[in-house]
PDB file of C-alpha atoms in Angstrom:
ATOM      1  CA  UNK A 245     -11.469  25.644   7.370  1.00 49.00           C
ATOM      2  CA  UNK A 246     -10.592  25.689   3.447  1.00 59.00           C
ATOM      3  CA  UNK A 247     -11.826  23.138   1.324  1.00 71.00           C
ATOM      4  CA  UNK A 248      -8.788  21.235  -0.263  1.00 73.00           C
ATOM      5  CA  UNK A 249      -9.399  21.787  -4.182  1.00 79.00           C
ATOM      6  CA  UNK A 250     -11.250  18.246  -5.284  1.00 81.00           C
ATOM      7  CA  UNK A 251      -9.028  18.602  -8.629  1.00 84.00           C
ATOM      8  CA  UNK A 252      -5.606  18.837  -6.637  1.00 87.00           C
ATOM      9  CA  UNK A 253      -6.695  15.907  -5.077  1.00 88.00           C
ATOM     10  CA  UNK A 254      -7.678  13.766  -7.965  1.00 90.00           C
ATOM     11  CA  UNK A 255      -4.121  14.881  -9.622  1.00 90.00           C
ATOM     12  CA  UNK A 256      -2.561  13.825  -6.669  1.00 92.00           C
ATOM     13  CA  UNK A 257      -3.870  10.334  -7.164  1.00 93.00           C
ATOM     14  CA  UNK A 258      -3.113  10.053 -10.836  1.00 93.00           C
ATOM     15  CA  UNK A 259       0.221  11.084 -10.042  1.00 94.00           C
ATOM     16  CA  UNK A 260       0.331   8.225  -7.454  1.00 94.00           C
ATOM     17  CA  UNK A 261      -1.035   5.989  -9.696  1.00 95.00           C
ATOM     18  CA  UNK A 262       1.183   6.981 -12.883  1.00 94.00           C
ATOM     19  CA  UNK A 263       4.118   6.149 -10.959  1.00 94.00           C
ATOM     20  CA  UNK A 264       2.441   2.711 -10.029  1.00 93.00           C
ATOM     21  CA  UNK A 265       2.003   1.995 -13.378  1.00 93.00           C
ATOM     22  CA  UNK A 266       5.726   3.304 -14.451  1.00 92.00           C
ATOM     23  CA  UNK A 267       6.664   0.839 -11.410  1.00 90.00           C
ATOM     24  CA  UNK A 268       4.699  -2.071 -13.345  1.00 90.00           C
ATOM     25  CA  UNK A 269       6.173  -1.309 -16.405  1.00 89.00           C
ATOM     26  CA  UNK A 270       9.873  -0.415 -15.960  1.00 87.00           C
ATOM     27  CA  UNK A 271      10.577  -3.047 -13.076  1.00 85.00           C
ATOM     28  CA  UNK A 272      11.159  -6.720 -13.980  1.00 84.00           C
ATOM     29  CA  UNK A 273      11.484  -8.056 -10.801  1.00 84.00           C
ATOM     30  CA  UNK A 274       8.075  -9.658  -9.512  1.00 87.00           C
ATOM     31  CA  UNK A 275       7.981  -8.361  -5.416  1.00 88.00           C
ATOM     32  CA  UNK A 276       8.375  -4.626  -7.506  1.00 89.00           C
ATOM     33  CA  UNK A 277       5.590  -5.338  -9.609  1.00 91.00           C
ATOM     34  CA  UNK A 278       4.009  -6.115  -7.020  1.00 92.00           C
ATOM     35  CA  UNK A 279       5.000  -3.315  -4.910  1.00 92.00           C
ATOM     36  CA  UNK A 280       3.474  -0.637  -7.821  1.00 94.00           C
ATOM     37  CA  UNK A 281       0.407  -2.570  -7.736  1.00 94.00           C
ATOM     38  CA  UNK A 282      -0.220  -1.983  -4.071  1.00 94.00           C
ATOM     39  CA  UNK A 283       0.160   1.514  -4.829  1.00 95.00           C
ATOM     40  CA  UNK A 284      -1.743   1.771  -7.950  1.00 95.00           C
ATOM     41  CA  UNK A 285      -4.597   0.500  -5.729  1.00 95.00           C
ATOM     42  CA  UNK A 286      -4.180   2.858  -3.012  1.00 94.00           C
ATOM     43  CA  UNK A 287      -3.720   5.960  -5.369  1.00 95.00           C
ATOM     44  CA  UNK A 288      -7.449   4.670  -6.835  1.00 95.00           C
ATOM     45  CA  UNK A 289      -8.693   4.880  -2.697  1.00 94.00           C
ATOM     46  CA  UNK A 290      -7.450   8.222  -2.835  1.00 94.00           C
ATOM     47  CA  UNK A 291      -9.287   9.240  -5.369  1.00 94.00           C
ATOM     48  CA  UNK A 292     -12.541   7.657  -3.946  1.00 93.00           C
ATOM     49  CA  UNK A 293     -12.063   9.540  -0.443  1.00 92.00           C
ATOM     50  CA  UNK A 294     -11.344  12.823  -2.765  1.00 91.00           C
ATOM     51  CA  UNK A 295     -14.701  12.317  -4.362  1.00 90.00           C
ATOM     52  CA  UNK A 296     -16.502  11.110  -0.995  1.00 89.00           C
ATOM     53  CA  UNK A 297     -14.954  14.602   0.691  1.00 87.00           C
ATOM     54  CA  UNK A 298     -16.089  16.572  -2.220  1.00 85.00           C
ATOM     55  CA  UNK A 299     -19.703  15.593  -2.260  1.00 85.00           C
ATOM     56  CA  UNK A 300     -19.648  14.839   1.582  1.00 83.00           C
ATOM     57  CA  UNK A 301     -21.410  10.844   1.405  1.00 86.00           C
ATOM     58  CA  UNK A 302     -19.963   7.719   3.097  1.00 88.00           C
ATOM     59  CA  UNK A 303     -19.867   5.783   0.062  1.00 89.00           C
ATOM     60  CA  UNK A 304     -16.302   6.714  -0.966  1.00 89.00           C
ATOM     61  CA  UNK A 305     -15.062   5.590   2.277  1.00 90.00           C
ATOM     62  CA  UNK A 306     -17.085   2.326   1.865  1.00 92.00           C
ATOM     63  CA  UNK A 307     -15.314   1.849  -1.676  1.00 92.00           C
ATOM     64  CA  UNK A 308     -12.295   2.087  -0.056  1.00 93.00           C
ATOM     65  CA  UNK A 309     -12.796  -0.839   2.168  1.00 92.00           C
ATOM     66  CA  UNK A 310     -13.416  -2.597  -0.401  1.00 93.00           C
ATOM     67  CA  UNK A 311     -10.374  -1.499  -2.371  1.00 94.00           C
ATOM     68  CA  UNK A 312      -8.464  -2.611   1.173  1.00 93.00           C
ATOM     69  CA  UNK A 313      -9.878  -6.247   0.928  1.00 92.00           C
ATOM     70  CA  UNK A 314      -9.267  -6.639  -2.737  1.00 93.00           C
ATOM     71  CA  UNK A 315      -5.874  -5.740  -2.033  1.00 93.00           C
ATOM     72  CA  UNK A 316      -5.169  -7.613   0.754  1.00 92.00           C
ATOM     73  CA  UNK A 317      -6.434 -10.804  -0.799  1.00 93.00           C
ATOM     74  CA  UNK A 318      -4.581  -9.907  -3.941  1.00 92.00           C
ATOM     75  CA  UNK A 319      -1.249  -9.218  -2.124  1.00 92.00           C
ATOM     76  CA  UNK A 320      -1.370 -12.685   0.326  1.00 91.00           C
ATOM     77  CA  UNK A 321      -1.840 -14.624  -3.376  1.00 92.00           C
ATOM     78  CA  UNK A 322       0.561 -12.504  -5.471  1.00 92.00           C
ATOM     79  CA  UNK A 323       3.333 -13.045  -2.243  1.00 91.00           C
ATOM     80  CA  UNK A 324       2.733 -17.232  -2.714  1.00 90.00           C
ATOM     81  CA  UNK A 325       3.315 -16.886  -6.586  1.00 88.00           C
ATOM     82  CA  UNK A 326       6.035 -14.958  -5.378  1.00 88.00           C
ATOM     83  CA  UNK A 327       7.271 -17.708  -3.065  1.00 87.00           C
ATOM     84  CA  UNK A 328       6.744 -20.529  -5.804  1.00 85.00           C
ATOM     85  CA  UNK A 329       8.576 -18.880  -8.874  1.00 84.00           C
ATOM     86  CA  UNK A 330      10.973 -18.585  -6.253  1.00 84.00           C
ATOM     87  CA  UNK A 331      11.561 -21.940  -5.615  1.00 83.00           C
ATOM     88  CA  UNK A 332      11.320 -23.049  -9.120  1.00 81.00           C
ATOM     89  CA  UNK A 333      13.427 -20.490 -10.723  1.00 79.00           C
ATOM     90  CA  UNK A 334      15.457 -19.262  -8.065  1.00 76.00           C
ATOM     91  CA  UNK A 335      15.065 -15.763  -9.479  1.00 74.00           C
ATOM     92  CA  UNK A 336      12.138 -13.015  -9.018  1.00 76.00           C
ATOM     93  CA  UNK A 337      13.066 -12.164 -12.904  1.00 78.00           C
ATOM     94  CA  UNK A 338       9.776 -11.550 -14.908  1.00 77.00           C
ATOM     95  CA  UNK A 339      11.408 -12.473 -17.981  1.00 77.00           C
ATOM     96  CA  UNK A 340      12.769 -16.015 -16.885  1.00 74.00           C
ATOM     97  CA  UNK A 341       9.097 -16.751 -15.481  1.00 72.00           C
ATOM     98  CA  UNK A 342       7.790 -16.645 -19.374  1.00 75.00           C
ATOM     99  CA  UNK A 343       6.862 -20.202 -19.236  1.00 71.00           C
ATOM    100  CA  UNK A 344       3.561 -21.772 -17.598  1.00 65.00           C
ATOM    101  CA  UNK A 345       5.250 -25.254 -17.059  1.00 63.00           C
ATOM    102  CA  UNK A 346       8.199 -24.892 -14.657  1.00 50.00           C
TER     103      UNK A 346
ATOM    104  CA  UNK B 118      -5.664  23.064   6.999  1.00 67.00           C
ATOM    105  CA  UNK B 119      -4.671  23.039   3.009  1.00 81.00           C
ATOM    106  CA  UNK B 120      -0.615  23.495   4.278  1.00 84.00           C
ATOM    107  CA  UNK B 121      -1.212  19.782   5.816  1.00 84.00           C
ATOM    108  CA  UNK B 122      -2.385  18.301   2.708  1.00 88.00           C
ATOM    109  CA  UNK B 123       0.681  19.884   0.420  1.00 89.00           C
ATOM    110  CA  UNK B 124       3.062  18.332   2.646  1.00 90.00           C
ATOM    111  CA  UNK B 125       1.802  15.154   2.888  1.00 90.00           C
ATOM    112  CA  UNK B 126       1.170  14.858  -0.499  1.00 92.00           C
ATOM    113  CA  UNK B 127       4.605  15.345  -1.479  1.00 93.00           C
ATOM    114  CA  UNK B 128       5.956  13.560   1.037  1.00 93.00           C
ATOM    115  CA  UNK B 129       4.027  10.799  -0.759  1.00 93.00           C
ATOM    116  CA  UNK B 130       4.895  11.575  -4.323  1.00 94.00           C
ATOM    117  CA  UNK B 131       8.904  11.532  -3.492  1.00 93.00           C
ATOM    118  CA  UNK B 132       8.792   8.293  -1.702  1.00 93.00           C
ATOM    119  CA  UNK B 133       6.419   6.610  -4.042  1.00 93.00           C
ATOM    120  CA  UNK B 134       8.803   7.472  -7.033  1.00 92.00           C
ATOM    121  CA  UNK B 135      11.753   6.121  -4.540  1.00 90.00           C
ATOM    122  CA  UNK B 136       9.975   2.928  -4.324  1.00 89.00           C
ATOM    123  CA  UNK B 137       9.749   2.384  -8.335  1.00 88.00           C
ATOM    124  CA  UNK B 138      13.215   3.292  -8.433  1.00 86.00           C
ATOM    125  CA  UNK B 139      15.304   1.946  -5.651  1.00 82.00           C
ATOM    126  CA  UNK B 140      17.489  -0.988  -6.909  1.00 80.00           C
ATOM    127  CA  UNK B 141      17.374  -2.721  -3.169  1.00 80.00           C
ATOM    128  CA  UNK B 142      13.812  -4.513  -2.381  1.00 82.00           C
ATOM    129  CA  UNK B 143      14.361  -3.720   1.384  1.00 83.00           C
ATOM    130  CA  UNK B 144      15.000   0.004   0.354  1.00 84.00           C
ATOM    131  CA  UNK B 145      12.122   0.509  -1.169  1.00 88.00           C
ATOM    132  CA  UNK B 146      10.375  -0.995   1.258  1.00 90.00           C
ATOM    133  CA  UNK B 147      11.301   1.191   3.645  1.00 89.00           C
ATOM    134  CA  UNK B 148       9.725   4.250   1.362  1.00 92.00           C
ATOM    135  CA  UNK B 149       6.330   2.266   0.519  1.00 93.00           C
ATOM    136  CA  UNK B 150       5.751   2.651   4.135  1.00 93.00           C
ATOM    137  CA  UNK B 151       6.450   6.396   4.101  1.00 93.00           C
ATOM    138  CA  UNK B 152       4.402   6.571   1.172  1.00 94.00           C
ATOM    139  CA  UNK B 153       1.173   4.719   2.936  1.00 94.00           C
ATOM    140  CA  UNK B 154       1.637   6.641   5.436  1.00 94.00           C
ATOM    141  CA  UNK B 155       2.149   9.794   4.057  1.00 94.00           C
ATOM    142  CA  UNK B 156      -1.450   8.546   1.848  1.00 94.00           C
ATOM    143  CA  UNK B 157      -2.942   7.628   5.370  1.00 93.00           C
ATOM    144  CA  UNK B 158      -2.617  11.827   6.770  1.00 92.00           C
ATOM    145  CA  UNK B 159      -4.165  12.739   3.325  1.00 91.00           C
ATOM    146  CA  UNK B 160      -6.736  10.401   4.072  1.00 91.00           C
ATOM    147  CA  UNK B 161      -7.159  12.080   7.745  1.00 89.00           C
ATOM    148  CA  UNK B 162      -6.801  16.181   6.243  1.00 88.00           C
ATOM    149  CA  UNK B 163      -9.492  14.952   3.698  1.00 88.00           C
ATOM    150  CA  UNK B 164     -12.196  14.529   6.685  1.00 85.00           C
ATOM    151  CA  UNK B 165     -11.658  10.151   6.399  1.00 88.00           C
ATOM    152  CA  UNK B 166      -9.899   9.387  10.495  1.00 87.00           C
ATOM    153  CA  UNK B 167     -11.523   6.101  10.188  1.00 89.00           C
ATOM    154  CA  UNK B 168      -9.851   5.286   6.701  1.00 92.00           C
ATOM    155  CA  UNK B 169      -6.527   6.727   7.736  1.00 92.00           C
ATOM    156  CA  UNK B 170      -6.296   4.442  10.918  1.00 92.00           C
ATOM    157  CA  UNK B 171      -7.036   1.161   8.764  1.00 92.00           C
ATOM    158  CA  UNK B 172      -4.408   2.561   6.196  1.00 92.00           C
ATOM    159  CA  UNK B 173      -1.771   2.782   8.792  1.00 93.00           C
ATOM    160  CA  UNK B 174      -3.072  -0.728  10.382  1.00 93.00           C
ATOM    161  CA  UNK B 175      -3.593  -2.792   6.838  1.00 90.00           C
ATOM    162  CA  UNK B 176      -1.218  -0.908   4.455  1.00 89.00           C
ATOM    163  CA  UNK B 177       1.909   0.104   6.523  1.00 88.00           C
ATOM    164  CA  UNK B 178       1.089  -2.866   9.115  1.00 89.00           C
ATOM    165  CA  UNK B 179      -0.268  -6.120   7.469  1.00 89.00           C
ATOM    166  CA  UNK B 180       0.728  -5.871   3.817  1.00 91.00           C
ATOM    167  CA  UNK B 181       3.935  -4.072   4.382  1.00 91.00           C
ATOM    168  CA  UNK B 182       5.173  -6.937   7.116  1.00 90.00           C
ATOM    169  CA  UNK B 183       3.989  -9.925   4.425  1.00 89.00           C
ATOM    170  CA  UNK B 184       6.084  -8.006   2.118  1.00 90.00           C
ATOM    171  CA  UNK B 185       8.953  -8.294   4.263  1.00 88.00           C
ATOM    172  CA  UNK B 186       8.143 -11.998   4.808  1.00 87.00           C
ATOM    173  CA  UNK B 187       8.454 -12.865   1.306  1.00 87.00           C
ATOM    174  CA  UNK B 188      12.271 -10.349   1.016  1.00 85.00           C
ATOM    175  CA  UNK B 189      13.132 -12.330   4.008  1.00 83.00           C
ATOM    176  CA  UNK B 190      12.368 -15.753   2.802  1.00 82.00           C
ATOM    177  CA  UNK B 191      13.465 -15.016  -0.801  1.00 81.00           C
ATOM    178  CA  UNK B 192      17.053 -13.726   0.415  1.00 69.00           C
ATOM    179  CA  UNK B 193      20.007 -15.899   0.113  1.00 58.00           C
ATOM    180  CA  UNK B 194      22.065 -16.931   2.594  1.00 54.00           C
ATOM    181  CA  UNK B 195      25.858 -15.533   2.656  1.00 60.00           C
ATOM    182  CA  UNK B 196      25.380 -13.034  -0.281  1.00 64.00           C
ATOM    183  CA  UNK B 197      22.666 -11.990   1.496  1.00 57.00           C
ATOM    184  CA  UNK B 198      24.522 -10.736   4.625  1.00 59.00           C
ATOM    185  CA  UNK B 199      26.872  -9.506   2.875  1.00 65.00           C
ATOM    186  CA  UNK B 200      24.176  -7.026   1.198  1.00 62.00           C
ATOM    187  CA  UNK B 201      22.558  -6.597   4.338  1.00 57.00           C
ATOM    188  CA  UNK B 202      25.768  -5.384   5.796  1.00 62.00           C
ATOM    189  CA  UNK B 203      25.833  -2.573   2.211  1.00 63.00           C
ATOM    190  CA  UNK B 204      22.395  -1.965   3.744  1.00 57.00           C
ATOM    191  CA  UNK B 205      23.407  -0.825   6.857  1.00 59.00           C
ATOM    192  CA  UNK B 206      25.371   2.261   5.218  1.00 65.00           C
ATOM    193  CA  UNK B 207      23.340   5.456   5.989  1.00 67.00           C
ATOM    194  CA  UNK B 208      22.266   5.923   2.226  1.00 66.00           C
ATOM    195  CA  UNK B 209      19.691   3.211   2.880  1.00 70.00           C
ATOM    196  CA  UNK B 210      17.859   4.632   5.837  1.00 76.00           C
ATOM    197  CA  UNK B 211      18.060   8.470   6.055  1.00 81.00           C
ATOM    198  CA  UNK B 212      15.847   9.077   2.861  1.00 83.00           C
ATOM    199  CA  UNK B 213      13.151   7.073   4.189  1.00 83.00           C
ATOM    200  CA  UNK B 214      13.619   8.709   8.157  1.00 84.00           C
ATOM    201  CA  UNK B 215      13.892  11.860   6.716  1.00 86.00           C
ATOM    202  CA  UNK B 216       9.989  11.553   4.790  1.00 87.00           C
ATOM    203  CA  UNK B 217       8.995  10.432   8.343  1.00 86.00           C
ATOM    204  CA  UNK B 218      10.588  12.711  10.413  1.00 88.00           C
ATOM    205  CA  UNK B 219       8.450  15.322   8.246  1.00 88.00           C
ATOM    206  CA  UNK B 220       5.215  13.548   8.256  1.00 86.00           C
ATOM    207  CA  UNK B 221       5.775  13.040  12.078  1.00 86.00           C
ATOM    208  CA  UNK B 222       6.231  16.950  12.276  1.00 86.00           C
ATOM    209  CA  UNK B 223       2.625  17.017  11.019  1.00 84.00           C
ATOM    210  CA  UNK B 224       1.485  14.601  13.273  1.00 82.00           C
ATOM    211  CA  UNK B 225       3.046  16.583  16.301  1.00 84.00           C
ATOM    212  CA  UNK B 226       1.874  19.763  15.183  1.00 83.00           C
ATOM    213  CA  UNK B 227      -1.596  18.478  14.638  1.00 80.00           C
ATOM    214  CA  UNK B 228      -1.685  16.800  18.129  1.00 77.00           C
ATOM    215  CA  UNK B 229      -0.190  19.979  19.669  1.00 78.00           C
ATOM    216  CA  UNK B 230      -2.928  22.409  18.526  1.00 76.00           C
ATOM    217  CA  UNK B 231      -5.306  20.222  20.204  1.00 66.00           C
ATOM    218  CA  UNK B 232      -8.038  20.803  17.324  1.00 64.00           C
ATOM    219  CA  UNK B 233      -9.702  17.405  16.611  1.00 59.00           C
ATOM    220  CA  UNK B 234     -11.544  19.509  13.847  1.00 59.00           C
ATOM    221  CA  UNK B 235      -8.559  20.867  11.584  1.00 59.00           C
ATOM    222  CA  UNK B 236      -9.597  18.764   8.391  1.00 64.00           C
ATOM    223  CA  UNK B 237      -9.792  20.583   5.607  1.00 60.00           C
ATOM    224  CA  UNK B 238     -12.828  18.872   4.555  1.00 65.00           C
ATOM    225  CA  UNK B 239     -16.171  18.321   6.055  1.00 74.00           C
ATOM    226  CA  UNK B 240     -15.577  14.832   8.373  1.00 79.00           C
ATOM    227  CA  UNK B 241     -17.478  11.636   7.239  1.00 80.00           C
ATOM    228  CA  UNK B 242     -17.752  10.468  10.578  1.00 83.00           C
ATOM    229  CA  UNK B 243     -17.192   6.059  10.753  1.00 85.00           C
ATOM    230  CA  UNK B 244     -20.763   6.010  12.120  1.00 88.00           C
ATOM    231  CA  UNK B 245     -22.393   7.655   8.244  1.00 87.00           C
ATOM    232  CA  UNK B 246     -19.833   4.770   6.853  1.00 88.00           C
ATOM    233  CA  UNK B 247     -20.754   2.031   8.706  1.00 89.00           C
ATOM    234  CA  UNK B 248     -24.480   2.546   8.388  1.00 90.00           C
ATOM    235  CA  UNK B 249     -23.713   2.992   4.460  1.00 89.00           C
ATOM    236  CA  UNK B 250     -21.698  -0.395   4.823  1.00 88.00           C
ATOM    237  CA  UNK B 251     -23.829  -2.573   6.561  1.00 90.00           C
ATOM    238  CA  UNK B 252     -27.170  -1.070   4.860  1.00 89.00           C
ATOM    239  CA  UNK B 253     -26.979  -0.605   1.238  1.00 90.00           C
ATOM    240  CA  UNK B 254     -23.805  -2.303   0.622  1.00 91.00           C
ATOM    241  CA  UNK B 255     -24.682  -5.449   2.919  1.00 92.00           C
ATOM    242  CA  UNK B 256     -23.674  -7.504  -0.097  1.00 93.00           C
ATOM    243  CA  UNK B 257     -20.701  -5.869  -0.847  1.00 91.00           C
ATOM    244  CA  UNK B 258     -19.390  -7.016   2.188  1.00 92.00           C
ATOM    245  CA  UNK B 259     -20.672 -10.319   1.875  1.00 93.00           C
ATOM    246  CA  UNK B 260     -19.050 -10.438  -1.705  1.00 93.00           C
ATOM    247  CA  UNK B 261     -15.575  -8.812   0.013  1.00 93.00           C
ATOM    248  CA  UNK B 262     -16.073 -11.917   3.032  1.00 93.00           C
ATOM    249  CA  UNK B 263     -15.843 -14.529   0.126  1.00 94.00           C
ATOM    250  CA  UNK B 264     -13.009 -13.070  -1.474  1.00 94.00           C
ATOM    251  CA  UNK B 265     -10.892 -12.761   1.427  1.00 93.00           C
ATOM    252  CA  UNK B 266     -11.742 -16.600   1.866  1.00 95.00           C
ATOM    253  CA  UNK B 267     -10.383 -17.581  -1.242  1.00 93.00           C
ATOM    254  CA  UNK B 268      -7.283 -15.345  -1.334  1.00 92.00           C
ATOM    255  CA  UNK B 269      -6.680 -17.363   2.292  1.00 92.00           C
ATOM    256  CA  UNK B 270      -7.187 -21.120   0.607  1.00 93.00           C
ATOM    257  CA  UNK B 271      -5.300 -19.722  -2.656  1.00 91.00           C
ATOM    258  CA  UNK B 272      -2.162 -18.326  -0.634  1.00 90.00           C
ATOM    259  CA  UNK B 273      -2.399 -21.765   1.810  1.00 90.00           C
ATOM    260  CA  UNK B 274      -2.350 -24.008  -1.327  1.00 89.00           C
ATOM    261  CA  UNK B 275       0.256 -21.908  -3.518  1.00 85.00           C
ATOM    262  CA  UNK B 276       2.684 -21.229  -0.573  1.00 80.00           C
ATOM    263  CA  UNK B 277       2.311 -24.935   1.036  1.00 80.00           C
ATOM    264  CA  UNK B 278       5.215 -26.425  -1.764  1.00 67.00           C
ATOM    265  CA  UNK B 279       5.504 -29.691  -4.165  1.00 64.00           C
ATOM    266  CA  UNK B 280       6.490 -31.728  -1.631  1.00 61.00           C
ATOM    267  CA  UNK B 281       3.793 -31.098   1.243  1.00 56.00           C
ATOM    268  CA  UNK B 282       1.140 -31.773  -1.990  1.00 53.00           C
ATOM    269  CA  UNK B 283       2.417 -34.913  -2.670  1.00 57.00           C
ATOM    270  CA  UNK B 284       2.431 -36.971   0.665  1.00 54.00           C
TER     271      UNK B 284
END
C-alpha cells in the first residue's frame, strides 16, 4: 500500500481545473462554458478528497457533497438559460447574448 | 496501487483538454464523461468508494444526460441530421472508447485481483462521512436542501417559455 503523493494529487486538480478555466475563457459558445464549469467544480472535489485522504477525516468527502449539490443546482439553471437564449437568439453565441433585454 | 492513480489521471487530463477543444458539442460530450469517470476511479484509488459511486451516478449519469437534453433540444432540424450523419464517422467515437476501454482495463484488473483493499490511501469509509454529515454539518445539508429547491423552481420558471407565462 503506497500513499499517492498529496502534491501529485493537488497538481492533478489544478491541471483539471486550468483547463476548465481555459474552457471558460477560449470557448464562446454557452453549453461549453458551461461544460468547463462542471469541470472546474469537479477538479475543486478532487482536491478536497486529496486533502481528506491526506489527513485521513470525512470532512473532505462531506465538502464534496456539497460541491455535487451546488453543481447540480447550478447546471439544471445554467441548462434553462441555456434553453431561453436559445429561443430568443437562436444561437448559443456568448457574444450575441451581450444584451439583458432580448 | 500508485500505477492506478497515473492512469486514471491521465486518462482524465487528455479527455478533459478534448472537451475544451472539440468543435462538436456531442463530441465533447462524449469525453466529459470519460473525464468524470476517469475523476470518479481517482476518487476510488484515493480511499473515497462512496464519492466515486455518486460521481459516476450524478456526474456521468444526471448532469451528463441534462446536458444531452439541452444538445438535443437546441439542435436544428435538417442541418442537424445532416451533422449527425458527419458524427457517425469513426473520428467522433474512437477517442472517447479508446479513454474507456483503458479506464475499463482498470476496472477489470481491479475486480480481477479480488482485493477490496488496493487503495492507495487509507479508506474513509461512508459510515465516518455520514456521521460527519449528519452531525457537525447538519446545517450544511439543510443549507444544500434549500438550494437544490430553488435551482428546481429557477430551472421550472426559466425553462417553462413566454408563452406558458402569459396565459
Amino acid at each position: 500500500m503506497t500513499q499517492i503523493p498529496f502534491e501529485q494529487g493537488l497538481m492533478l486538480a489544478g491541471l483539471l481545473f486550468a483547463l476548465g478555466l481555459l474552457g471558460v475563457m477560449v470557448r464562446r459558445n454557452l453549453l461549453f462554458i458551461l461544460m468547463s464549469v462542471e469541470i472546474m467544480l469537479n477538479a475543486s472535489a478532487l482536491a478536497f478528497v486529496v486533502a481528506g485522504a491526506r489527513w485521513g477525516q470525512p470532512e473532505g468527502q462531506v465538502m464534496v457533497l456539497f460541491i455535487m449539490a451546488t453543481a447540480a443546482a447550478e447546471a439544471s439553471v445554467g441548462l434553462a438559460l441555456i434553453l431561453q437564449v436559445h429561443r430568443l437568439l437562436h444561437t448559443l453565441d456568448a457574444d450575441e447574448a451581450n444584451r439583458l433585454r432580448g | 496501487m500508485i500505477a492506478l492513480f497515473y492512469v486514471a489521471s491521465a486518462v482524465a487530463l487528455v479527455a478533459t483538454a478534448m472537451v475544451v477543444t472539440r468543435p462538436n458539442a456531442v463530441h465533447a460530450l462524449m469525453y466529459l464523461v470519460v473525464s468524470f469517470l476517469a475523476v470518479a476511479l481517482d476518487f476510488w484509488v484515493l480511499g473515497a468508494p462512496f464519492i466515486a459511486a455518486l460521481e459516476v451516478i450524478l456526474y456521468a449519469g444526471a448532469i451528463l444526460v441534462l446536458f444531452i437534453f439541452v444538445v438535443m433540444l437546441v439542435d436544428e432540424g435538417p442541418a442537424g441530421v445532416a451533422r449527425e450523419k458527419r458524427r457517425m464517422t469513426p473520428g467522433g467515437w474512437v477517442g472517447p472508447s479508446v479513454l474507456a476501454l483503458v479506464l475499463l482495463a482498470e476496472v477489470g484488473w481491479i475486480v480481477f485481483q479480488g482485493d477490496a483493499t488496493m487503495t492507495a490511501a487509507k479508506v474513509v469509509a461512508p459510515k465516518t462521512v455520514a456521521i460527519a454529515l449528519y452531525g457537525p454539518y447538519l446545517i450544511g445539508v439543510e443549507v444544500g436542501s434549500y438550494l437544490l429547491l430553488a435551482g428546481l423552481v429557477g430551472a421550472w420558471h426559466l425553462a417553462r417559455g413566454k408563452r406558458a407565462a402569459r396565459e
